[in-house]
GROMACS .gro file of C-alpha atoms in nm:
model
  120
    1UNK     CA    1   0.000   0.000   0.000
    2UNK     CA    2   0.150   0.334  -0.106
    3UNK     CA    3   0.124   0.623   0.136
    4UNK     CA    4   0.192   0.989   0.066
    5UNK     CA    5   0.225   1.214   0.370
    6UNK     CA    6   0.278   1.589   0.369
    7UNK     CA    7   0.428   1.782   0.658
    8UNK     CA    8   0.588   2.115   0.737
    9UNK     CA    9   0.289   2.344   0.716
   10UNK     CA   10   0.216   2.607   0.975
   11UNK     CA   11   0.163   2.973   1.046
   12UNK     CA   12   0.416   3.221   0.910
   13UNK     CA   13   0.427   3.595   0.860
   14UNK     CA   14   0.424   3.746   0.515
   15UNK     CA   15   0.776   3.750   0.374
   16UNK     CA   16   0.873   3.440   0.568
   17UNK     CA   17   0.964   3.091   0.453
   18UNK     CA   18   0.847   2.735   0.502
   19UNK     CA   19   0.968   2.403   0.370
   20UNK     CA   20   0.706   2.139   0.303
   21UNK     CA   21   0.791   1.772   0.284
   22UNK     CA   22   0.613   1.491   0.101
   23UNK     CA   23   0.722   1.147   0.217
   24UNK     CA   24   0.612   0.851   0.010
   25UNK     CA   25   0.633   0.488   0.109
   26UNK     CA   26   0.523   0.149  -0.014
   27UNK     CA   27   0.654  -0.181  -0.145
   28UNK     CA   28   0.899  -0.109  -0.426
   29UNK     CA   29   0.783   0.255  -0.445
   30UNK     CA   30   1.046   0.501  -0.566
   31UNK     CA   31   0.970   0.869  -0.620
   32UNK     CA   32   1.224   0.880  -0.903
   33UNK     CA   33   0.976   0.677  -1.109
   34UNK     CA   34   0.688   0.917  -1.051
   35UNK     CA   35   0.592   1.270  -1.143
   36UNK     CA   36   0.565   1.441  -0.805
   37UNK     CA   37   0.341   1.745  -0.799
   38UNK     CA   38   0.247   2.003  -0.538
   39UNK     CA   39  -0.104   2.148  -0.547
   40UNK     CA   40  -0.282   2.389  -0.321
   41UNK     CA   41  -0.642   2.469  -0.244
   42UNK     CA   42  -0.745   2.794  -0.084
   43UNK     CA   43  -1.084   2.835   0.087
   44UNK     CA   44  -1.361   2.864  -0.170
   45UNK     CA   45  -1.126   2.798  -0.460
   46UNK     CA   46  -1.040   2.502  -0.678
   47UNK     CA   47  -0.729   2.297  -0.626
   48UNK     CA   48  -0.448   2.429  -0.845
   49UNK     CA   49  -0.113   2.296  -0.954
   50UNK     CA   50   0.187   2.479  -0.808
   51UNK     CA   51   0.504   2.291  -0.893
   52UNK     CA   52   0.615   1.958  -1.034
   53UNK     CA   53   0.930   1.754  -1.048
   54UNK     CA   54   0.928   1.502  -1.328
   55UNK     CA   55   1.018   1.136  -1.303
   56UNK     CA   56   1.364   1.014  -1.398
   57UNK     CA   57   1.559   1.325  -1.505
   58UNK     CA   58   1.383   1.549  -1.253
   59UNK     CA   59   1.289   1.844  -1.468
   60UNK     CA   60   1.083   2.104  -1.285
   61UNK     CA   61   0.781   2.317  -1.364
   62UNK     CA   62   0.627   2.609  -1.175
   63UNK     CA   63   0.319   2.819  -1.224
   64UNK     CA   64   0.394   3.184  -1.283
   65UNK     CA   65   0.263   3.295  -0.944
   66UNK     CA   66   0.536   3.105  -0.756
   67UNK     CA   67   0.831   3.126  -0.995
   68UNK     CA   68   1.133   3.266  -0.820
   69UNK     CA   69   0.979   3.206  -0.476
   70UNK     CA   70   0.913   2.830  -0.460
   71UNK     CA   71   1.158   2.551  -0.531
   72UNK     CA   72   1.068   2.184  -0.567
   73UNK     CA   73   1.333   1.919  -0.508
   74UNK     CA   74   1.358   1.555  -0.415
   75UNK     CA   75   1.577   1.318  -0.216
   76UNK     CA   76   1.548   0.979  -0.382
   77UNK     CA   77   1.724   0.803  -0.097
   78UNK     CA   78   1.458   0.929   0.145
   79UNK     CA   79   1.171   0.895  -0.102
   80UNK     CA   80   1.084   1.253  -0.012
   81UNK     CA   81   0.994   1.559  -0.217
   82UNK     CA   82   1.030   1.910  -0.081
   83UNK     CA   83   0.873   2.244  -0.156
   84UNK     CA   84   1.081   2.534  -0.033
   85UNK     CA   85   0.860   2.842  -0.014
   86UNK     CA   86   1.022   3.183   0.028
   87UNK     CA   87   0.883   3.534   0.041
   88UNK     CA   88   0.542   3.399   0.131
   89UNK     CA   89   0.237   3.612   0.064
   90UNK     CA   90  -0.104   3.616   0.226
   91UNK     CA   91  -0.246   3.472  -0.097
   92UNK     CA   92  -0.031   3.163  -0.047
   93UNK     CA   93  -0.258   3.060   0.240
   94UNK     CA   94  -0.404   2.722   0.147
   95UNK     CA   95  -0.393   2.351   0.209
   96UNK     CA   96  -0.098   2.208   0.018
   97UNK     CA   97  -0.121   1.861  -0.131
   98UNK     CA   98   0.132   1.625  -0.280
   99UNK     CA   99   0.052   1.392  -0.569
  100UNK     CA  100   0.246   1.100  -0.715
  101UNK     CA  101   0.162   0.997  -1.071
  102UNK     CA  102   0.295   0.691  -1.244
  103UNK     CA  103   0.368   0.651  -1.613
  104UNK     CA  104   0.061   0.677  -1.841
  105UNK     CA  105  -0.178   0.691  -1.549
  106UNK     CA  106  -0.059   0.361  -1.406
  107UNK     CA  107  -0.090   0.498  -1.054
  108UNK     CA  108  -0.215   0.811  -0.883
  109UNK     CA  109  -0.163   0.880  -0.513
  110UNK     CA  110  -0.258   1.186  -0.308
  111UNK     CA  111  -0.162   1.292   0.039
  112UNK     CA  112  -0.399   1.435   0.298
  113UNK     CA  113  -0.257   1.786   0.278
  114UNK     CA  114  -0.085   2.027   0.512
  115UNK     CA  115  -0.217   2.369   0.607
  116UNK     CA  116  -0.013   2.680   0.532
  117UNK     CA  117  -0.134   3.009   0.676
  118UNK     CA  118   0.040   3.336   0.597
  119UNK     CA  119  -0.043   3.631   0.819
  120UNK     CA  120   0.018   4.001   0.772
   0.00000   0.00000   0.00000
């Protein structure tokens, strides 16, 4: 059974930083074989894609609103993906989710989310 667990959320002032972690586990599961994506969902809004690190070579993608502020990375040995968030803004307040997607839709796993609250 594959599990995806986010952590690292919390309350931070605007301009501050947080690092989220997404730890994945399961028999033979390796994050290097999956596209690992961070999403967020703010109150009253739809879930939106924030950042992705691709399987194998590890290419990254960011939505425009977080470019230059957020960095996605992974530690294959720990089966963990990170989202470093700097210069946080009030609009970054949301529940952040991690998703693991296998090749051609072979698998799709979501975590339960971690709350990030940015105060003024």
